[in-house]
Amino acid sequence: QAQLVESGGGSVQAGGSLRLSCAASGRTFSTYVMGWFRQTPGKERGFVTAISATGGITRSTDSVKGRFTISRDNAKNTVYLQMNSLKPEDTAVYYCAASPLGLQVGTFAYKYWGQGTQVTVSS
């Protein structure tokens, strides 16, 4: 059974950094677009960033450009999210997801989801 498991979340002060990992198992995701989404209580899950199957193309929401970097290692079936210059508004549960479609920003395009990892940024 295909599974995505996030790790690396935690608490950090504003300006700090965290690196999230998403380990895939149960199938190979080397042909899938991989994305990161985030959600805060009472709000819809929103797109953060995504990376193409080969890793050559990325797409990010404006609020994280220049601060967050997505990467992948297909040999390890793992996707990473390096988050720098974190802000309190980055506080959320972060979800990893896999899509058989292109670099989509809508949750509808993603077939597999992880359970999420909490990121808390204090001011």
Backbone as numpy.savetxt, mean C-alpha at the origin, in Angstrom:
# Nx Ny Nz CAx CAy CAz Cx Cy Cz
-4.91 -20.95 -1.20 -5.75 -19.77 -1.20 -4.86 -18.52 -1.20
-5.16 -17.61 -2.12 -4.36 -16.40 -2.22 -4.53 -15.54 -0.98
-3.42 -15.00 -0.51 -3.45 -14.21 0.72 -2.42 -13.10 0.66
-2.80 -11.94 1.17 -1.89 -10.81 1.30 -1.80 -10.45 2.78
-0.57 -10.30 3.27 -0.37 -10.00 4.68 0.54 -8.78 4.81
-0.01 -7.72 5.40 0.76 -6.50 5.62 1.51 -6.54 6.94
2.61 -5.84 6.99 3.37 -5.69 8.23 4.13 -4.38 8.18
4.65 -3.97 9.33 5.47 -2.77 9.37 4.79 -1.54 9.91
3.51 -1.65 10.19 2.81 -0.49 10.75 3.27 -0.20 12.17
2.85 0.94 12.69 3.23 1.31 14.04 2.97 2.77 14.29
3.57 3.27 15.36 3.41 4.66 15.74 4.72 5.41 15.53
4.62 6.62 15.01 5.80 7.42 14.71 5.44 8.89 14.88
6.42 9.69 15.16 6.19 11.13 15.26 6.20 11.76 13.87
5.56 12.88 13.76 5.53 13.61 12.50 6.95 13.86 12.01
7.13 13.67 10.71 8.46 13.81 10.13 9.23 12.52 10.05
8.73 11.49 10.73 9.40 10.20 10.74 9.08 9.35 9.53
9.59 8.13 9.55 9.43 7.22 8.42 8.98 5.84 8.90
8.28 5.16 8.02 7.91 3.76 8.22 8.00 3.05 6.88
8.24 1.76 6.93 8.24 0.94 5.73 7.27 -0.20 5.91
6.24 -0.21 5.09 5.26 -1.29 5.12 5.66 -2.37 4.12
5.35 -3.59 4.46 5.56 -4.71 3.56 4.25 -5.45 3.36
4.11 -6.04 2.20 2.94 -6.85 1.88 3.44 -8.15 1.26
3.31 -9.22 2.00 3.77 -10.52 1.53 2.59 -11.30 0.94
2.76 -11.75 -0.28 1.71 -12.50 -0.96 2.01 -13.99 -0.92
0.97 -14.78 -0.80 1.14 -16.23 -0.80 -0.07 -16.88 -1.44
0.05 -18.14 -1.77 -1.07 -18.86 -2.34 -1.14 -18.81 -3.85
-0.48 -17.82 -4.43 -0.38 -17.71 -5.87 0.68 -16.66 -6.15
1.10 -16.59 -7.39 2.06 -15.55 -7.76 1.30 -14.31 -8.20
1.77 -13.16 -7.74 1.14 -11.91 -8.09 1.99 -11.10 -9.05
2.93 -11.76 -9.70 3.86 -11.04 -10.58 3.17 -10.44 -11.80
1.96 -10.89 -12.12 1.23 -10.33 -13.25 0.15 -9.35 -12.81
0.08 -9.09 -11.53 -0.94 -8.21 -10.97 -0.38 -6.83 -10.67
-1.21 -5.82 -10.85 -0.93 -4.51 -10.29 -1.10 -4.62 -8.78
-0.18 -4.02 -8.03 -0.28 -4.02 -6.58 -0.49 -2.60 -6.09
-1.37 -2.45 -5.13 -1.67 -1.11 -4.65 -1.74 -1.04 -3.14
-1.68 0.18 -2.66 -1.89 0.48 -1.25 -3.05 1.46 -1.11
-3.92 1.16 -0.18 -5.04 2.01 0.14 -4.98 2.32 1.64
-5.74 3.32 2.06 -5.81 3.61 3.49 -7.22 4.05 3.87
-7.53 3.83 5.14 -8.87 4.12 5.62 -8.83 4.59 7.06
-9.62 5.63 7.33 -9.80 6.13 8.69 -11.24 5.90 9.09
-11.54 5.86 10.38 -12.90 5.58 10.83 -13.93 6.54 10.24
-14.99 5.98 9.72 -16.07 6.79 9.17 -15.85 7.25 7.74
-14.71 6.90 7.17 -14.42 7.32 5.80 -14.23 6.11 4.90
-14.41 6.34 3.61 -14.21 5.27 2.65 -12.71 5.00 2.47
-12.45 3.77 2.07 -11.08 3.40 1.78 -10.59 4.16 0.56
-9.43 4.80 0.66 -8.95 5.63 -0.43 -7.62 5.18 -0.99
-7.44 5.44 -2.26 -6.23 5.06 -2.99 -5.03 5.86 -2.50
-3.90 5.17 -2.34 -2.65 5.83 -1.98 -1.67 5.77 -3.15
-1.36 4.55 -3.58 -0.38 4.38 -4.64 -0.47 2.97 -5.20
0.01 2.79 -6.42 -0.01 1.47 -7.05 1.21 1.34 -7.97
1.54 0.10 -8.27 2.70 -0.19 -9.11 2.33 -1.26 -10.13
2.85 -1.10 -11.32 2.55 -2.06 -12.39 3.20 -3.41 -12.10
2.83 -4.40 -12.90 3.30 -5.77 -12.67 4.82 -5.87 -12.74
5.41 -5.15 -13.67 6.87 -5.21 -13.81 7.58 -4.22 -12.91
6.83 -3.33 -12.30 7.43 -2.32 -11.43 7.88 -1.07 -12.14
7.64 -1.00 -13.45 8.15 0.13 -14.21 7.31 1.39 -14.14
6.06 1.22 -13.73 5.14 2.37 -13.69 4.47 2.42 -12.32
4.41 3.63 -11.77 3.70 3.83 -10.51 2.70 4.97 -10.66
1.76 4.98 -9.73 0.74 6.03 -9.71 0.43 6.31 -8.25
0.33 7.61 -7.92 0.11 7.96 -6.51 -0.88 9.10 -6.40
-1.55 9.16 -5.28 -2.41 10.28 -5.02 -1.54 11.50 -4.69
-2.03 12.70 -4.98 -1.21 13.90 -4.87 -0.64 14.12 -3.47
-1.42 13.76 -2.46 -1.01 14.07 -1.09 0.22 13.30 -0.61
0.60 12.24 -1.33 1.77 11.45 -0.90 2.93 11.54 -1.88
2.74 12.22 -2.98 3.82 12.34 -3.97 5.03 13.04 -3.36
6.20 12.47 -3.61 7.42 13.03 -3.05 7.73 12.54 -1.65
6.77 11.85 -1.03 6.99 11.34 0.33 6.90 9.82 0.41
5.99 9.22 -0.34 5.80 7.76 -0.31 6.34 7.15 -1.60
6.95 5.98 -1.46 7.46 5.26 -2.62 7.03 3.81 -2.55
6.40 3.35 -3.61 6.00 1.95 -3.70 7.04 1.20 -4.54
7.32 -0.03 -4.15 8.24 -0.87 -4.91 7.80 -2.32 -4.74
8.34 -3.19 -5.57 7.98 -4.60 -5.47 9.17 -5.47 -5.81
9.16 -6.66 -5.24 10.16 -7.68 -5.53 9.38 -8.93 -5.91
9.24 -9.15 -7.19 8.43 -10.28 -7.66 9.04 -11.63 -7.29
10.34 -11.67 -7.15 10.99 -12.92 -6.74 10.58 -13.31 -5.33
10.30 -12.31 -4.50 9.88 -12.55 -3.12 8.36 -12.44 -2.95
7.67 -12.12 -4.04 6.21 -11.96 -3.97 5.83 -10.94 -2.90
6.56 -9.84 -2.87 6.40 -8.83 -1.82 6.36 -7.43 -2.42
5.50 -6.60 -1.82 5.39 -5.20 -2.20 5.72 -4.36 -0.98
6.33 -3.21 -1.21 6.76 -2.34 -0.12 6.16 -0.94 -0.28
5.99 -0.28 0.82 5.60 1.13 0.81 6.52 1.86 1.78
7.44 2.63 1.22 8.33 3.45 2.04 7.65 4.80 2.25
7.43 5.15 3.51 6.72 6.38 3.85 7.66 7.29 4.62
7.97 8.42 4.03 8.85 9.41 4.65 8.08 10.69 4.94
8.66 11.52 5.77 8.05 12.82 6.11 6.58 12.65 6.48
6.33 11.71 7.34 4.95 11.39 7.71 4.28 12.55 8.43
2.99 12.69 8.19 2.18 13.74 8.78 1.04 13.13 9.59
0.50 13.84 10.55 -0.62 13.29 11.32 -1.79 12.85 10.43
-1.99 13.54 9.32 -3.09 13.17 8.43 -2.84 11.89 7.66
-1.65 11.32 7.79 -1.37 10.01 7.20 -1.84 8.87 8.11
-2.28 9.22 9.29 -2.77 8.20 10.23 -3.97 7.47 9.64
-3.88 6.14 9.57 -4.93 5.33 8.96 -4.56 3.86 9.07
-5.50 3.02 8.71 -5.19 1.61 8.47 -4.81 1.49 7.01
-3.67 0.90 6.75 -3.17 0.76 5.39 -3.39 -0.67 4.90
-3.96 -0.77 3.70 -4.28 -2.06 3.10 -3.50 -2.27 1.81
-3.02 -3.46 1.64 -2.39 -3.89 0.40 -3.45 -4.59 -0.44
-3.37 -4.43 -1.76 -4.36 -5.03 -2.63 -3.75 -5.40 -3.97
-4.36 -6.36 -4.65 -3.87 -6.83 -5.95 -4.97 -6.74 -6.99
-4.61 -6.23 -8.15 -5.58 -6.05 -9.22 -5.11 -6.70 -10.52
-6.02 -7.42 -11.20 -5.67 -7.97 -12.51 -5.83 -6.94 -13.63
-6.27 -5.75 -13.28 -6.50 -4.69 -14.26 -5.31 -3.73 -14.25
-5.48 -2.57 -14.83 -4.39 -1.60 -14.90 -4.23 -0.84 -13.61
-3.52 0.28 -13.67 -3.25 1.08 -12.49 -4.50 1.87 -12.10
-5.44 1.17 -11.51 -6.71 1.77 -11.15 -6.66 2.36 -9.75
-7.48 3.40 -9.52 -7.53 4.02 -8.20 -8.76 3.57 -7.42
-9.70 2.93 -8.08 -10.92 2.50 -7.41 -10.76 1.14 -6.75
-11.36 0.98 -5.58 -11.28 -0.29 -4.87 -11.92 -1.42 -5.66
-12.88 -1.09 -6.54 -13.58 -2.11 -7.31 -12.64 -2.92 -8.19
-11.51 -2.33 -8.56 -10.59 -2.97 -9.50 -9.69 -4.00 -8.83
-9.68 -4.03 -7.51 -8.75 -4.88 -6.77 -9.45 -6.12 -6.26
-8.87 -7.26 -6.60 -9.52 -8.55 -6.32 -9.12 -9.12 -4.97
-7.88 -8.93 -4.58 -7.38 -9.49 -3.32 -6.98 -8.36 -2.38
-7.25 -8.57 -1.09 -6.96 -7.56 -0.07 -6.30 -8.19 1.15
-5.41 -7.42 1.77 -4.86 -7.83 3.05 -5.77 -7.40 4.18
-5.35 -7.70 5.40 -6.18 -7.41 6.56 -5.93 -6.01 7.11
-4.89 -5.36 6.65 -4.59 -4.00 7.06 -3.59 -3.92 8.20
-2.88 -2.80 8.23 -1.93 -2.53 9.31 -2.08 -1.06 9.72
-2.09 -0.81 11.01 -2.33 0.53 11.53 -1.06 1.37 11.49
-1.20 2.58 10.98 -0.13 3.57 11.01 -0.66 4.78 11.78
0.06 5.18 12.81 -0.34 6.32 13.62 0.80 7.32 13.67
0.50 8.55 13.26 1.50 9.61 13.24 1.07 10.69 14.23
1.90 10.95 15.21 1.58 11.94 16.23 2.32 13.24 15.95
1.67 14.33 16.35 2.28 15.65 16.08 3.18 16.09 17.21
